[in-house]
Coordinates of C-alpha atoms and ligand atoms in Angstrom, one line a residue:
M1 CA 116.3 131.1 87.9
N2 CA 117.2 130.6 84.3
I3 CA 116.3 127.3 82.6
D4 CA 119.6 126.7 80.8
K5 CA 118.9 123.3 79.4
I6 CA 116.2 120.6 79.3
I7 CA 116.9 117.0 78.7
I8 CA 114.2 114.4 77.7
R9 CA 115.1 110.8 78.4
R10 CA 113.0 107.9 77.3
A11 CA 113.5 104.9 79.6
S12 CA 112.5 101.3 80.0
L13 CA 112.0 99.4 83.3
D14 CA 110.6 95.9 83.7
L15 CA 108.0 95.5 86.4
I16 CA 108.7 92.7 88.9
T17 CA 105.0 91.6 88.7
P18 CA 103.0 92.1 85.5
F19 CA 100.1 94.4 86.3
T20 CA 96.6 93.7 84.9
T21 CA 93.8 96.2 84.8
S22 CA 90.4 96.1 83.0
F23 CA 92.2 97.5 80.0
S24 CA 95.6 95.8 79.7
T25 CA 98.5 93.8 81.2
Q26 CA 101.8 95.7 81.6
S27 CA 105.1 94.0 82.3
N28 CA 107.3 96.9 81.4
R29 CA 107.2 100.7 81.7
D30 CA 108.3 102.7 78.7
F31 CA 108.3 106.3 80.1
L32 CA 110.0 109.7 80.1
I33 CA 112.2 111.5 82.5
V34 CA 112.6 115.2 82.1
E35 CA 115.7 117.0 83.5
A36 CA 115.6 120.8 83.9
H37 CA 119.1 122.3 84.4
S38 CA 120.0 125.7 85.9
G39 CA 123.7 126.2 86.6
D40 CA 124.8 123.1 88.5
L41 CA 121.3 122.2 89.7
I42 CA 119.1 119.6 88.0
G43 CA 115.4 119.1 88.6
Y44 CA 113.7 115.9 87.7
G45 CA 110.2 115.2 86.5
E46 CA 108.5 112.0 85.3
C47 CA 105.9 111.6 82.6
G48 CA 103.2 109.2 83.9
A49 CA 101.9 108.2 80.4
F50 CA 102.0 104.6 79.4
A51 CA 103.3 103.2 76.1
F52 CA 99.8 103.0 74.7
P53 CA 96.7 105.3 74.9
Y54 CA 94.4 102.9 76.8
Y55 CA 94.3 104.7 80.2
S56 CA 93.9 108.1 78.6
E57 CA 94.7 109.5 75.2
E58 CA 98.3 110.3 76.1
Y59 CA 101.0 107.8 75.5
T60 CA 104.8 107.9 75.7
P61 CA 105.9 108.6 72.1
G62 CA 103.2 111.2 71.8
C63 CA 104.3 112.9 75.0
Q64 CA 107.9 112.8 73.8
L65 CA 106.9 114.6 70.6
V66 CA 104.7 117.3 72.2
L67 CA 107.4 118.0 74.8
K68 CA 110.1 118.3 72.1
D69 CA 108.0 120.3 69.6
H70 CA 105.8 122.5 71.8
L71 CA 106.4 122.5 75.6
V72 CA 110.2 122.5 75.9
P73 CA 110.7 125.4 73.4
L74 CA 108.4 127.6 75.5
L75 CA 110.5 127.1 78.6
V76 CA 114.1 126.5 77.7
G77 CA 116.2 129.6 78.0
T78 CA 113.5 131.5 80.0
E79 CA 113.7 133.0 83.4
V80 CA 111.3 131.3 85.9
S81 CA 110.9 133.1 89.2
H82 CA 108.3 130.7 90.6
P83 CA 107.2 127.3 89.2
A84 CA 103.5 128.4 89.3
E85 CA 104.4 130.4 86.2
V86 CA 104.9 127.2 84.2
R87 CA 101.2 126.3 84.2
T88 CA 100.4 129.8 82.8
T89 CA 103.1 129.5 80.1
L90 CA 101.9 126.1 78.9
A91 CA 98.1 126.9 79.2
P92 CA 97.7 127.9 75.5
L93 CA 98.4 124.2 74.6
K94 CA 95.2 122.2 75.1
R95 CA 95.4 119.2 77.4
N96 CA 98.5 117.1 76.9
N97 CA 98.5 117.1 80.7
M98 CA 101.0 114.3 81.4
A99 CA 103.5 115.8 79.1
K100 CA 103.0 119.2 80.7
A101 CA 103.3 117.7 84.2
A102 CA 106.6 116.0 83.4
V103 CA 108.3 119.3 82.6
E104 CA 106.4 121.3 85.3
G105 CA 107.5 118.7 87.9
A106 CA 111.1 119.0 86.8
I107 CA 111.0 122.8 87.3
W108 CA 109.3 122.5 90.7
D109 CA 112.1 120.2 91.8
L110 CA 114.7 122.5 90.3
W111 CA 113.2 125.5 92.1
A112 CA 112.9 123.8 95.5
K113 CA 116.6 122.8 95.1
H114 CA 117.4 126.4 94.2
E115 CA 115.6 127.6 97.3
G116 CA 117.3 124.9 99.4
T117 CA 113.9 123.5 100.5
S118 CA 112.2 120.2 100.1
L119 CA 109.6 119.9 97.3
A120 CA 107.0 118.9 99.9
A121 CA 107.7 122.1 102.0
A122 CA 107.8 124.2 98.8
I123 CA 104.3 123.2 97.8
G124 CA 102.8 123.5 101.4
G125 CA 103.1 119.9 102.5
T126 CA 102.6 119.4 106.2
K127 CA 102.8 115.7 106.9
P128 CA 106.2 114.1 107.7
S129 CA 104.9 110.7 106.5
V130 CA 102.0 109.5 104.4
E131 CA 99.9 106.4 104.6
V132 CA 100.2 104.1 101.5
G133 CA 98.2 101.2 100.2
L134 CA 98.8 98.6 97.5
S135 CA 97.1 98.5 94.1
V136 CA 96.6 94.8 93.3
G137 CA 96.2 93.9 89.6
I138 CA 93.6 91.4 88.3
K139 CA 94.7 87.8 89.2
G140 CA 94.0 84.5 87.5
S141 CA 91.9 83.1 90.3
E142 CA 90.2 84.0 93.6
Y143 CA 92.8 81.8 95.4
E144 CA 95.7 83.6 93.8
L145 CA 94.2 87.0 94.7
V146 CA 93.6 86.0 98.3
E147 CA 97.2 84.7 98.6
F148 CA 98.6 87.9 97.1
V149 CA 96.4 90.2 99.3
S150 CA 97.2 88.2 102.5
Q151 CA 101.0 88.8 101.9
A152 CA 100.3 92.5 101.4
V153 CA 98.2 92.7 104.6
D154 CA 101.1 91.0 106.4
E155 CA 103.5 93.7 105.1
G156 CA 101.3 96.3 106.7
F157 CA 99.8 98.2 103.8
A158 CA 97.3 100.8 105.1
R159 CA 94.7 99.7 102.6
I160 CA 94.3 97.3 99.7
K161 CA 92.9 98.3 96.3
I162 CA 91.8 95.5 93.9
K163 CA 91.5 95.9 90.2
I164 CA 88.2 94.6 88.9
K165 CA 86.3 94.0 85.6
P166 CA 83.1 92.2 84.8
G167 CA 83.6 88.5 85.5
T168 CA 86.5 89.2 87.8
D169 CA 84.8 91.2 90.5
L170 CA 82.2 90.3 93.1
S171 CA 83.3 86.7 93.8
Y172 CA 87.0 87.9 94.0
L173 CA 86.1 90.7 96.4
R174 CA 84.0 88.5 98.5
A175 CA 86.8 85.9 98.7
V176 CA 89.2 88.7 100.0
R177 CA 86.5 90.1 102.4
K178 CA 85.9 86.6 103.8
E179 CA 89.6 86.2 104.6
H180 CA 90.1 89.8 105.8
P181 CA 86.8 91.1 107.3
D182 CA 88.3 94.3 108.6
V183 CA 91.1 95.3 106.2
P184 CA 90.5 98.7 104.5
L185 CA 89.5 97.6 101.0
M186 CA 88.5 99.3 97.8
A187 CA 88.0 98.3 94.1
D188 CA 89.1 100.1 90.9
A189 CA 87.2 99.3 87.7
N190 CA 89.0 101.6 85.3
S191 CA 85.8 102.4 83.5
A192 CA 84.8 98.7 82.9
Y193 CA 81.0 99.2 83.6
T194 CA 78.0 101.1 82.3
L195 CA 74.7 102.2 83.9
D196 CA 73.3 98.9 82.5
D197 CA 75.3 97.2 85.4
V198 CA 73.6 99.2 88.2
E199 CA 71.9 96.1 89.7
H200 CA 75.2 94.3 89.7
L201 CA 77.1 97.2 91.2
R202 CA 74.5 97.6 94.0
L203 CA 75.7 94.2 95.3
F204 CA 79.1 95.8 96.1
D205 CA 77.4 97.7 98.9
D206 CA 77.5 94.6 101.1
L207 CA 81.3 94.5 100.9
N208 CA 82.1 97.5 103.2
L209 CA 84.4 99.0 100.6
M210 CA 86.1 102.4 101.3
M211 CA 85.1 103.3 97.7
I212 CA 84.7 102.1 94.2
E213 CA 87.0 103.9 91.8
Q214 CA 86.0 105.0 88.3
P215 CA 83.3 102.4 87.6
L216 CA 81.9 104.2 84.5
A217 CA 83.3 105.8 81.4
H218 CA 86.6 107.6 81.5
D219 CA 85.1 110.8 80.2
D220 CA 81.9 110.8 82.2
I221 CA 80.7 112.7 85.2
V222 CA 76.9 112.6 84.7
D223 CA 76.3 108.9 84.7
H224 CA 78.5 108.7 87.8
R225 CA 76.1 111.1 89.5
H226 CA 73.2 108.7 88.8
L227 CA 75.2 105.8 90.1
Q228 CA 76.3 107.6 93.3
K229 CA 72.6 108.3 94.1
I230 CA 72.0 104.6 94.1
L231 CA 75.1 103.3 95.7
R232 CA 75.9 103.5 99.4
T233 CA 79.6 102.9 98.6
P234 CA 81.4 106.2 97.9
I235 CA 82.5 106.6 94.2
C236 CA 86.0 107.9 93.6
L237 CA 86.8 109.5 90.3
D238 CA 90.2 109.0 88.7
E239 CA 90.1 109.1 84.8
S240 CA 87.3 111.7 84.7
I241 CA 89.2 114.4 86.5
H242 CA 91.7 116.4 84.4
S243 CA 91.5 119.8 86.0
L244 CA 90.2 122.0 88.8
G245 CA 87.1 122.7 86.7
D246 CA 86.4 119.0 86.3
A247 CA 86.7 118.5 90.1
R248 CA 84.4 121.4 90.8
K249 CA 81.7 120.1 88.4
A250 CA 81.9 116.5 89.7
I251 CA 81.6 117.8 93.3
E252 CA 78.7 120.1 92.4
L253 CA 76.8 117.3 90.6
G254 CA 77.5 114.8 93.3
S255 CA 79.2 112.5 90.9
C256 CA 81.7 111.3 93.6
R257 CA 82.6 111.6 97.3
I258 CA 86.3 111.0 96.8
I259 CA 88.8 112.2 94.3
N260 CA 92.1 110.4 93.2
I261 CA 94.6 113.1 92.3
K262 CA 97.3 112.1 89.9
I263 CA 99.8 114.9 89.1
G264 CA 100.1 113.8 85.5
R265 CA 96.4 113.5 84.7
V266 CA 95.7 117.0 86.0
G267 CA 98.6 118.6 84.2
G268 CA 101.0 119.3 87.1
I269 CA 101.6 120.2 90.7
S270 CA 100.0 123.6 90.6
E271 CA 96.7 122.1 89.3
A272 CA 96.9 119.2 91.8
K273 CA 97.3 121.7 94.7
D274 CA 94.3 123.7 93.5
I275 CA 92.2 120.5 93.4
E276 CA 93.4 119.5 96.9
D277 CA 92.5 123.0 98.2
L278 CA 89.0 122.8 96.6
C279 CA 88.3 119.3 98.0
R280 CA 89.5 120.4 101.5
R281 CA 87.0 123.3 101.5
E282 CA 84.2 121.1 100.2
G283 CA 84.9 118.1 102.5
I284 CA 85.8 115.8 99.7
D285 CA 88.4 113.1 100.6
V286 CA 91.5 113.0 98.4
W287 CA 94.3 110.5 97.8
C288 CA 97.3 110.3 95.5
G289 CA 97.0 107.8 92.7
G290 CA 99.9 106.1 90.9
M291 CA 100.9 105.3 87.4
L292 CA 103.5 102.6 88.2
E293 CA 106.1 105.4 88.4
S294 CA 109.8 105.1 88.9
G295 CA 111.3 106.6 92.0
I296 CA 111.2 110.1 90.5
G297 CA 107.5 110.1 90.0
R298 CA 107.1 108.4 93.3
A299 CA 109.0 111.2 95.0
H300 CA 106.7 113.8 93.5
N301 CA 103.7 111.8 94.7
L302 CA 105.0 111.7 98.2
A303 CA 105.4 115.5 98.1
I304 CA 101.8 116.2 97.1
A305 CA 100.4 113.4 99.4
S306 CA 101.9 115.4 102.3
L307 CA 99.4 118.2 101.7
P308 CA 96.7 118.3 104.4
G309 CA 93.8 117.5 102.1
F310 CA 95.2 114.1 101.2
T311 CA 93.2 112.4 103.8
L312 CA 93.2 108.8 102.6
P313 CA 96.1 106.3 101.9
G314 CA 97.5 106.6 98.3
D315 CA 99.1 104.2 95.8
T316 CA 102.7 105.2 96.4
A317 CA 103.9 101.7 97.4
P318 CA 107.6 100.9 98.0
S319 CA 110.0 100.8 95.0
A320 CA 110.8 97.1 95.6
R321 CA 107.1 96.2 94.8
Y322 CA 107.7 97.4 91.3
W323 CA 111.4 97.3 90.3
D324 CA 114.6 95.3 90.9
R325 CA 116.5 98.5 91.0
D326 CA 114.8 101.9 91.1
V327 CA 116.4 105.1 89.9
I328 CA 116.6 106.9 93.3
I329 CA 118.8 106.5 96.3
P330 CA 117.6 105.4 98.8
E331 CA 114.6 103.7 97.3
V332 CA 111.1 104.3 98.7
T333 CA 110.4 102.0 101.7
M334 CA 107.4 101.6 104.0
D335 CA 107.2 101.1 107.7
R336 CA 103.9 99.9 109.1
G337 CA 101.9 101.3 106.2
S338 CA 103.6 104.7 106.1
V339 CA 106.3 106.2 103.9
Q340 CA 108.5 109.1 105.1
V341 CA 108.2 112.3 103.1
P342 CA 111.9 113.3 102.4
A343 CA 113.1 116.5 104.0
G344 CA 116.2 117.1 101.8
P345 CA 116.3 119.6 99.0
G346 CA 113.8 119.1 96.1
I347 CA 112.4 115.6 95.7
G348 CA 114.8 114.6 98.5
F349 CA 116.3 111.5 96.9
D350 CA 119.6 111.2 95.1
I351 CA 119.4 110.0 91.5
D352 CA 121.0 106.6 90.8
T353 CA 122.7 108.0 87.7
E354 CA 124.2 104.7 86.8
Q355 CA 120.8 103.0 86.7
L356 CA 119.2 106.0 85.0
E357 CA 121.8 105.8 82.2
A358 CA 121.4 102.0 82.0
I359 CA 117.6 102.2 81.5
T360 CA 117.7 105.2 79.1
T361 CA 116.7 104.2 75.5
D362 CA 116.7 107.6 73.9
I363 CA 118.0 111.1 75.0
S364 CA 117.6 114.5 73.5
E365 CA 119.0 117.8 74.8
F366 CA 117.5 121.3 74.3
E367 CA 119.4 124.5 74.9
A368 CA 118.2 128.0 74.2
T369 CA 119.0 129.1 70.6
G370 CA 121.8 131.6 70.6
Q371 CA 123.5 130.1 73.8
Ligands
OSB401 O1 93.8 103.4 87.7 O2 95.1 103.9 89.2 C1 94.9 103.4 88.2 C2 97.9 101.2 87.2 C3 97.8 101.3 85.8 C4 96.8 102.0 85.3 C5 95.8 102.7 86.0 C6 95.9 102.6 87.4 C7 96.9 101.8 88.0 C8 97.1 101.6 89.4 C9 98.5 101.4 89.9 O3 96.1 101.5 90.2 C10 98.9 102.4 90.9 C11 100.4 102.2 91.2 O4 100.7 101.2 91.9 O5 101.2 103.0 90.8
MG402 MG1 92.4 104.3 89.0

């Protein structure tokens, strides 16, 4: 399969509900879509980076530049017989995982379409549908949070994740627990605490949480080990895991009992699959996180979440929770807490090309020199 052409689109989509984490409030997504072309076939990938480097060091304009100057030139015009080769081709470039994953994902989709198989089947997915939860941003009051969560519970989400930070944590979680004693509940701190907060974090053990996600520093696995020894609540690592090696070290140290895999954070589907495989062998639960993706990233998330090691509900909520109009047809929808994994070729959704054009703010095309 020859990679004839690669297109990088920068796009802008407004979120229906502003999303607040311990590090920012986002009301818009400024993100990249990568198209990989071979003959008449087009594969689509999405870059999960945000417009600012507050979740990790990557951010949209930086990813755009590294794709254009370094990643795309290594791939355009080349022959790819299997998408696993892409990780090897891009390996000499350090990190830049979200930029790498965007183009690697486009080539996975292209290859699955070329083979006439679904992306999920192409990567070894086995589940026809996956359970999904909702990630709920920090709200202005306990009352507002409980109202919001109650609606989500009524909609049937398989679990509720609540963003927390110091000052907006215990009382908020307790209020939700009181109203919903049995709902599968977890909290995501996005690195808002330190080991100085151990006594405070211990109080979370009474809330019967499925897990607490990334309580400590974004680049730590050692302090998380200390914390996990003290807490009964399982720790899940998100920001700290960028590779199979990171996952192996975190598991060996006992820094977490659960891992959130995001394709972008780990540099692509090949690495995500390897982490899933390791966790399955080690008995570590895994779920698929989200980066407030458009339907293209959402479709990739559904494909990896269909792997057998993804044992817990992920963050791939329905499109309508995020966007007035998504870029895929049909949009992602949920039935009783589950989303179907599409069986059609590649990502299994058509692209709403009219909407994709409408949200595109910048476009650049790359063809092999000499073509
Ligand atoms: O840590 O998973 C996270 C959103 C923005 C930044 C970081 C995170 C999140 C989410 C949202 O939890 C997941 C989603 O709904 O896509
Ligand atoms: Mg997280």
